[in-house]
PDB file of C-alpha atoms in Angstrom:
ATOM      1  CA  MET A   1      56.778  -1.018 -65.252  1.00 60.00           C
ATOM      2  CA  ALA A   2      60.037  -1.494 -67.126  1.00 67.00           C
ATOM      3  CA  ASP A   3      60.410  -3.468 -70.352  1.00 86.00           C
ATOM      4  CA  GLN A   4      61.164  -7.159 -69.771  1.00 91.00           C
ATOM      5  CA  GLU A   5      64.317  -6.896 -71.906  1.00 93.00           C
ATOM      6  CA  ILE A   6      65.705  -4.198 -69.609  1.00 95.00           C
ATOM      7  CA  GLU A   7      65.056  -6.331 -66.521  1.00 95.00           C
ATOM      8  CA  LEU A   8      66.732  -9.354 -68.137  1.00 95.00           C
ATOM      9  CA  ALA A   9      69.826  -7.288 -69.001  1.00 96.00           C
ATOM     10  CA  VAL A  10      70.018  -6.027 -65.402  1.00 96.00           C
ATOM     11  CA  SER A  11      69.644  -9.588 -64.068  1.00 95.00           C
ATOM     12  CA  ARG A  12      72.542 -10.755 -66.253  1.00 95.00           C
ATOM     13  CA  ALA A  13      74.715  -7.832 -65.122  1.00 95.00           C
ATOM     14  CA  LEU A  14      74.013  -8.589 -61.450  1.00 94.00           C
ATOM     15  CA  GLU A  15      74.559 -12.341 -61.850  1.00 93.00           C
ATOM     16  CA  GLU A  16      77.844 -11.956 -63.702  1.00 90.00           C
ATOM     17  CA  SER A  17      79.297  -9.375 -61.337  1.00 86.00           C
ATOM     18  CA  PRO A  18      82.271 -10.838 -59.410  1.00 81.00           C
ATOM     19  CA  ASP A  19      82.035 -10.920 -55.609  1.00 81.00           C
ATOM     20  CA  ARG A  20      83.657  -7.886 -53.978  1.00 78.00           C
ATOM     21  CA  ASN A  21      84.056  -6.761 -50.389  1.00 77.00           C
ATOM     22  CA  PHE A  22      82.097  -3.579 -51.083  1.00 81.00           C
ATOM     23  CA  THR A  23      78.683  -2.756 -52.485  1.00 82.00           C
ATOM     24  CA  GLU A  24      79.048  -2.009 -56.176  1.00 90.00           C
ATOM     25  CA  SER A  25      77.046   0.664 -57.910  1.00 95.00           C
ATOM     26  CA  VAL A  26      75.071  -0.100 -61.059  1.00 97.00           C
ATOM     27  CA  ASP A  27      75.585   2.315 -63.942  1.00 97.00           C
ATOM     28  CA  LEU A  28      74.326   2.962 -67.442  1.00 97.00           C
ATOM     29  CA  ALA A  29      76.804   3.676 -70.226  1.00 97.00           C
ATOM     30  CA  ILE A  30      74.973   5.701 -72.878  1.00 98.00           C
ATOM     31  CA  ASN A  31      76.380   6.161 -76.392  1.00 98.00           C
ATOM     32  CA  LEU A  32      74.852   8.904 -78.535  1.00 98.00           C
ATOM     33  CA  ARG A  33      74.977   9.355 -82.312  1.00 97.00           C
ATOM     34  CA  ASP A  34      74.169  11.922 -85.017  1.00 96.00           C
ATOM     35  CA  LEU A  35      74.458  14.870 -82.627  1.00 95.00           C
ATOM     36  CA  ASP A  36      76.795  17.868 -82.663  1.00 95.00           C
ATOM     37  CA  LEU A  37      77.713  18.044 -78.987  1.00 95.00           C
ATOM     38  CA  ASN A  38      79.918  21.084 -79.575  1.00 94.00           C
ATOM     39  CA  ASP A  39      76.578  22.897 -79.651  1.00 95.00           C
ATOM     40  CA  PRO A  40      75.531  23.179 -75.979  1.00 92.00           C
ATOM     41  CA  SER A  41      71.839  23.059 -76.944  1.00 93.00           C
ATOM     42  CA  ASN A  42      72.308  19.423 -78.049  1.00 94.00           C
ATOM     43  CA  ARG A  43      73.878  18.289 -74.796  1.00 94.00           C
ATOM     44  CA  VAL A  44      72.023  16.231 -72.218  1.00 95.00           C
ATOM     45  CA  ASP A  45      71.759  17.871 -68.790  1.00 93.00           C
ATOM     46  CA  GLU A  46      68.930  16.534 -66.627  1.00 93.00           C
ATOM     47  CA  SER A  47      68.259  15.889 -62.939  1.00 92.00           C
ATOM     48  CA  ILE A  48      66.112  12.773 -62.633  1.00 96.00           C
ATOM     49  CA  VAL A  49      64.363  11.392 -59.545  1.00 95.00           C
ATOM     50  CA  LEU A  50      64.691   7.595 -59.544  1.00 97.00           C
ATOM     51  CA  PRO A  51      61.472   5.798 -58.504  1.00 96.00           C
ATOM     52  CA  ALA A  52      63.379   3.084 -56.612  1.00 96.00           C
ATOM     53  CA  GLY A  53      66.104   5.402 -55.278  1.00 95.00           C
ATOM     54  CA  THR A  54      69.843   5.244 -55.905  1.00 95.00           C
ATOM     55  CA  GLY A  55      70.636   2.566 -53.319  1.00 94.00           C
ATOM     56  CA  GLN A  56      73.540   4.750 -52.215  1.00 91.00           C
ATOM     57  CA  GLU A  57      74.298   7.611 -49.873  1.00 90.00           C
ATOM     58  CA  THR A  58      73.830  11.004 -51.525  1.00 93.00           C
ATOM     59  CA  LYS A  59      75.614  13.933 -49.875  1.00 96.00           C
ATOM     60  CA  ILE A  60      73.542  17.115 -49.866  1.00 97.00           C
ATOM     61  CA  VAL A  61      74.647  20.506 -48.564  1.00 98.00           C
ATOM     62  CA  VAL A  62      72.043  23.183 -47.806  1.00 98.00           C
ATOM     63  CA  ILE A  63      72.922  26.878 -47.768  1.00 98.00           C
ATOM     64  CA  ALA A  64      70.350  28.596 -45.588  1.00 97.00           C
ATOM     65  CA  GLU A  65      69.785  30.791 -42.526  1.00 96.00           C
ATOM     66  CA  GLY A  66      67.249  31.073 -39.737  1.00 96.00           C
ATOM     67  CA  GLU A  67      64.438  28.547 -39.430  1.00 96.00           C
ATOM     68  CA  THR A  68      65.158  27.010 -42.845  1.00 96.00           C
ATOM     69  CA  GLY A  69      68.737  26.327 -41.777  1.00 97.00           C
ATOM     70  CA  VAL A  70      67.556  24.728 -38.541  1.00 97.00           C
ATOM     71  CA  ARG A  71      65.066  22.460 -40.359  1.00 97.00           C
ATOM     72  CA  ALA A  72      67.688  21.533 -42.951  1.00 97.00           C
ATOM     73  CA  GLU A  73      69.917  20.150 -40.202  1.00 96.00           C
ATOM     74  CA  GLU A  74      67.383  17.308 -39.766  1.00 95.00           C
ATOM     75  CA  VAL A  75      68.024  15.931 -43.264  1.00 96.00           C
ATOM     76  CA  ALA A  76      71.088  17.536 -44.890  1.00 97.00           C
ATOM     77  CA  ASP A  77      74.662  16.319 -44.473  1.00 97.00           C
ATOM     78  CA  GLU A  78      75.837  19.879 -43.857  1.00 97.00           C
ATOM     79  CA  VAL A  79      74.230  23.313 -43.515  1.00 98.00           C
ATOM     80  CA  LEU A  80      76.153  26.464 -44.439  1.00 97.00           C
ATOM     81  CA  SER A  81      75.281  30.041 -43.486  1.00 97.00           C
ATOM     82  CA  GLY A  82      76.060  33.238 -45.354  1.00 95.00           C
ATOM     83  CA  ASP A  83      79.151  33.704 -43.169  1.00 96.00           C
ATOM     84  CA  ASP A  84      80.300  30.181 -44.059  1.00 97.00           C
ATOM     85  CA  LEU A  85      80.037  31.105 -47.745  1.00 96.00           C
ATOM     86  CA  ALA A  86      82.265  34.134 -47.232  1.00 95.00           C
ATOM     87  CA  ASP A  87      84.839  31.953 -45.430  1.00 96.00           C
ATOM     88  CA  LEU A  88      84.830  29.450 -48.314  1.00 96.00           C
ATOM     89  CA  GLY A  89      85.288  32.327 -50.740  1.00 94.00           C
ATOM     90  CA  ASP A  90      88.650  32.979 -49.066  1.00 94.00           C
ATOM     91  CA  ASP A  91      89.699  29.307 -49.088  1.00 96.00           C
ATOM     92  CA  ASP A  92      89.778  27.792 -52.582  1.00 94.00           C
ATOM     93  CA  ASP A  93      91.084  24.425 -51.392  1.00 96.00           C
ATOM     94  CA  ALA A  94      88.281  23.981 -48.842  1.00 96.00           C
ATOM     95  CA  ALA A  95      85.702  25.052 -51.429  1.00 96.00           C
ATOM     96  CA  LYS A  96      87.055  22.581 -54.002  1.00 96.00           C
ATOM     97  CA  ASP A  97      87.043  19.770 -51.427  1.00 97.00           C
ATOM     98  CA  LEU A  98      83.427  20.549 -50.529  1.00 97.00           C
ATOM     99  CA  ALA A  99      82.408  20.613 -54.199  1.00 97.00           C
ATOM    100  CA  GLY A 100      84.149  17.294 -54.848  1.00 96.00           C
ATOM    101  CA  ASP A 101      82.559  15.562 -51.858  1.00 96.00           C
ATOM    102  CA  THR A 102      79.001  16.856 -52.389  1.00 96.00           C
ATOM    103  CA  ASP A 103      76.457  15.448 -54.824  1.00 94.00           C
ATOM    104  CA  PHE A 104      73.932  18.303 -54.658  1.00 95.00           C
ATOM    105  CA  PHE A 105      73.677  21.792 -53.215  1.00 97.00           C
ATOM    106  CA  VAL A 106      70.438  23.548 -52.228  1.00 97.00           C
ATOM    107  CA  ALA A 107      70.357  27.261 -51.391  1.00 98.00           C
ATOM    108  CA  GLU A 108      67.767  29.761 -50.262  1.00 97.00           C
ATOM    109  CA  GLU A 109      66.940  32.146 -53.099  1.00 97.00           C
ATOM    110  CA  ALA A 110      68.054  35.076 -50.940  1.00 96.00           C
ATOM    111  CA  LEU A 111      71.560  33.576 -50.735  1.00 97.00           C
ATOM    112  CA  MET A 112      71.965  32.619 -54.410  1.00 97.00           C
ATOM    113  CA  GLN A 113      73.726  35.898 -55.219  1.00 96.00           C
ATOM    114  CA  ASP A 114      76.287  35.211 -52.471  1.00 96.00           C
ATOM    115  CA  VAL A 115      76.724  31.652 -53.746  1.00 97.00           C
ATOM    116  CA  GLY A 116      77.543  33.039 -57.195  1.00 96.00           C
ATOM    117  CA  ARG A 117      79.982  35.574 -55.729  1.00 96.00           C
ATOM    118  CA  TYR A 118      81.884  33.199 -53.445  1.00 97.00           C
ATOM    119  CA  LEU A 119      81.518  29.759 -55.048  1.00 97.00           C
ATOM    120  CA  GLY A 120      80.345  30.362 -58.626  1.00 96.00           C
ATOM    121  CA  THR A 121      83.751  29.770 -60.239  1.00 96.00           C
ATOM    122  CA  ILE A 122      84.080  26.443 -58.408  1.00 96.00           C
ATOM    123  CA  LEU A 123      80.534  25.047 -58.528  1.00 96.00           C
ATOM    124  CA  GLY A 124      79.617  26.332 -62.010  1.00 94.00           C
ATOM    125  CA  PRO A 125      82.173  24.367 -64.077  1.00 93.00           C
ATOM    126  CA  ARG A 126      81.346  21.224 -62.072  1.00 92.00           C
ATOM    127  CA  GLY A 127      77.636  21.532 -62.837  1.00 89.00           C
ATOM    128  CA  LYS A 128      76.906  21.845 -59.121  1.00 94.00           C
ATOM    129  CA  MET A 129      75.308  25.261 -58.735  1.00 95.00           C
ATOM    130  CA  PRO A 130      72.595  24.959 -56.057  1.00 97.00           C
ATOM    131  CA  THR A 131      68.932  24.250 -56.614  1.00 95.00           C
ATOM    132  CA  PRO A 132      67.177  27.472 -55.489  1.00 97.00           C
ATOM    133  CA  LEU A 133      64.857  27.130 -52.502  1.00 97.00           C
ATOM    134  CA  SER A 134      61.909  29.526 -52.573  1.00 96.00           C
ATOM    135  CA  PRO A 135      60.208  30.758 -49.364  1.00 94.00           C
ATOM    136  CA  ASP A 136      57.274  28.419 -50.134  1.00 95.00           C
ATOM    137  CA  ASP A 137      59.448  25.312 -50.513  1.00 96.00           C
ATOM    138  CA  ASP A 138      59.734  22.767 -47.706  1.00 97.00           C
ATOM    139  CA  VAL A 139      63.477  22.219 -47.303  1.00 97.00           C
ATOM    140  CA  VAL A 140      62.943  18.752 -45.784  1.00 96.00           C
ATOM    141  CA  GLU A 141      60.859  17.586 -48.766  1.00 96.00           C
ATOM    142  CA  VAL A 142      63.349  19.053 -51.265  1.00 96.00           C
ATOM    143  CA  VAL A 143      66.332  17.350 -49.641  1.00 96.00           C
ATOM    144  CA  GLU A 144      64.539  13.998 -49.318  1.00 94.00           C
ATOM    145  CA  ARG A 145      63.624  14.115 -53.012  1.00 94.00           C
ATOM    146  CA  MET A 146      67.190  14.974 -54.008  1.00 94.00           C
ATOM    147  CA  LYS A 147      68.508  11.931 -52.149  1.00 94.00           C
ATOM    148  CA  ASN A 148      66.860   9.864 -54.909  1.00 95.00           C
ATOM    149  CA  THR A 149      68.077  12.124 -57.727  1.00 95.00           C
ATOM    150  CA  VAL A 150      70.815  11.467 -60.286  1.00 95.00           C
ATOM    151  CA  GLN A 151      72.436  13.719 -62.869  1.00 92.00           C
ATOM    152  CA  LEU A 152      72.223  12.768 -66.531  1.00 94.00           C
ATOM    153  CA  ARG A 153      74.916  14.907 -68.134  1.00 93.00           C
ATOM    154  CA  SER A 154      76.715  14.305 -71.441  1.00 95.00           C
ATOM    155  CA  GLY A 155      78.863  17.408 -71.690  1.00 92.00           C
ATOM    156  CA  ASP A 156      80.567  17.323 -75.105  1.00 94.00           C
ATOM    157  CA  ARG A 157      81.106  13.533 -75.009  1.00 95.00           C
ATOM    158  CA  ARG A 158      79.091  11.021 -77.020  1.00 96.00           C
ATOM    159  CA  THR A 159      79.578   8.405 -74.292  1.00 97.00           C
ATOM    160  CA  PHE A 160      78.609   9.189 -70.694  1.00 97.00           C
ATOM    161  CA  HIS A 161      77.488   7.357 -67.575  1.00 96.00           C
ATOM    162  CA  ALA A 162      74.599   7.585 -65.120  1.00 96.00           C
ATOM    163  CA  LEU A 163      74.023   5.924 -61.749  1.00 96.00           C
ATOM    164  CA  VAL A 164      70.920   3.708 -61.761  1.00 97.00           C
ATOM    165  CA  GLY A 165      71.226   1.806 -58.473  1.00 97.00           C
ATOM    166  CA  ALA A 166      73.310  -0.530 -56.341  1.00 95.00           C
ATOM    167  CA  GLU A 167      73.892  -4.270 -56.635  1.00 92.00           C
ATOM    168  CA  GLU A 168      71.860  -5.013 -53.486  1.00 92.00           C
ATOM    169  CA  MET A 169      68.721  -3.684 -55.197  1.00 95.00           C
ATOM    170  CA  SER A 170      66.462  -6.039 -57.159  1.00 96.00           C
ATOM    171  CA  ALA A 171      66.684  -6.282 -60.951  1.00 96.00           C
ATOM    172  CA  GLU A 172      63.096  -5.002 -61.134  1.00 96.00           C
ATOM    173  CA  GLU A 173      63.910  -1.875 -59.097  1.00 97.00           C
ATOM    174  CA  ILE A 174      66.983  -1.069 -61.179  1.00 97.00           C
ATOM    175  CA  ALA A 175      65.058  -1.736 -64.416  1.00 97.00           C
ATOM    176  CA  ASP A 176      62.355   0.714 -63.303  1.00 97.00           C
ATOM    177  CA  ASN A 177      65.049   3.342 -62.716  1.00 97.00           C
ATOM    178  CA  ILE A 178      66.530   2.690 -66.169  1.00 97.00           C
ATOM    179  CA  ASP A 179      63.092   2.965 -67.764  1.00 97.00           C
ATOM    180  CA  VAL A 180      62.574   6.433 -66.265  1.00 97.00           C
ATOM    181  CA  ILE A 181      66.038   7.579 -67.374  1.00 97.00           C
ATOM    182  CA  LEU A 182      65.572   6.338 -70.950  1.00 97.00           C
ATOM    183  CA  ARG A 183      62.162   8.015 -71.244  1.00 96.00           C
ATOM    184  CA  ARG A 184      63.636  11.338 -70.109  1.00 96.00           C
ATOM    185  CA  LEU A 185      66.666  10.889 -72.363  1.00 97.00           C
ATOM    186  CA  TYR A 186      64.531  10.196 -75.447  1.00 96.00           C
ATOM    187  CA  ALA A 187      62.336  13.211 -74.678  1.00 96.00           C
ATOM    188  CA  ASP A 188      65.451  15.382 -74.382  1.00 94.00           C
ATOM    189  CA  LEU A 189      67.083  14.369 -77.665  1.00 96.00           C
ATOM    190  CA  GLU A 190      66.204  15.993 -80.996  1.00 93.00           C
ATOM    191  CA  LYS A 191      65.426  12.669 -82.700  1.00 96.00           C
ATOM    192  CA  GLY A 192      64.588  10.691 -79.573  1.00 96.00           C
ATOM    193  CA  PRO A 193      65.710   7.035 -79.657  1.00 96.00           C
ATOM    194  CA  GLN A 194      67.322   7.589 -83.084  1.00 97.00           C
ATOM    195  CA  ASN A 195      70.020   9.692 -81.384  1.00 97.00           C
ATOM    196  CA  VAL A 196      70.950   6.771 -79.118  1.00 97.00           C
ATOM    197  CA  ASP A 197      73.473   4.289 -80.517  1.00 97.00           C
ATOM    198  CA  THR A 198      73.728   1.826 -77.609  1.00 97.00           C
ATOM    199  CA  VAL A 199      73.018   1.638 -73.877  1.00 97.00           C
ATOM    200  CA  PHE A 200      74.793  -0.799 -71.566  1.00 98.00           C
ATOM    201  CA  VAL A 201      74.233  -1.617 -67.885  1.00 97.00           C
ATOM    202  CA  LYS A 202      77.036  -2.810 -65.600  1.00 96.00           C
ATOM    203  CA  THR A 203      78.143  -3.013 -61.982  1.00 95.00           C
ATOM    204  CA  THR A 204      81.320  -1.202 -60.952  1.00 91.00           C
ATOM    205  CA  MET A 205      83.616  -4.159 -61.655  1.00 89.00           C
ATOM    206  CA  GLY A 206      81.345  -6.390 -63.731  1.00 91.00           C
ATOM    207  CA  PRO A 207      80.859  -6.933 -67.479  1.00 93.00           C
ATOM    208  CA  ALA A 208      78.537  -4.719 -69.525  1.00 95.00           C
ATOM    209  CA  GLU A 209      75.173  -5.999 -70.740  1.00 96.00           C
ATOM    210  CA  GLU A 210      73.412  -4.302 -73.650  1.00 96.00           C
ATOM    211  CA  VAL A 211      70.068  -2.692 -72.848  1.00 95.00           C
ATOM    212  CA  VAL A 212      69.422  -0.848 -76.122  1.00 85.00           C
TER     213      VAL A 212
END
């Protein structure tokens, strides 16, 4: 259950958001302090499953063969084979387009070496190298879980953003998502909450409301 103050901030952000002819996302703007982000060990880089979901479509591509590839077709937006990887390795533009359009990649462990060979230089710098899928993993369960996952990634910037929902979700649902993100963020930082300067919540086009 999220803190009442968080829920009130979300309610204000939703109420003050101007009407648009599209569904706006709801984002957190996180401002860090007293951290040397030139040191990669101090950077935030987490994948977080949101308890209330993202409220948005998440595009997931699975790289798999055989039965796993067939099962993945039930839930993934696209399934690539080893041959598809080789083709993308010869077409930088197509590979960059795929990387830009895809939120998460999942790949069978047996194909991870090929992923690195053909797509490593494109996916790596974008922070989109695939989640490895072991023989014991259920590809359907993994993909369904990733549909509710967001990336919390600071890079070398003190200010960064994270998706926490969509405006059609309730303030309580979004507040629960924020609560989970803040708990993970505090656990990840050297001095916990002391390394966080401010946190704001806002819709795509709306004003920012302070959470922390």
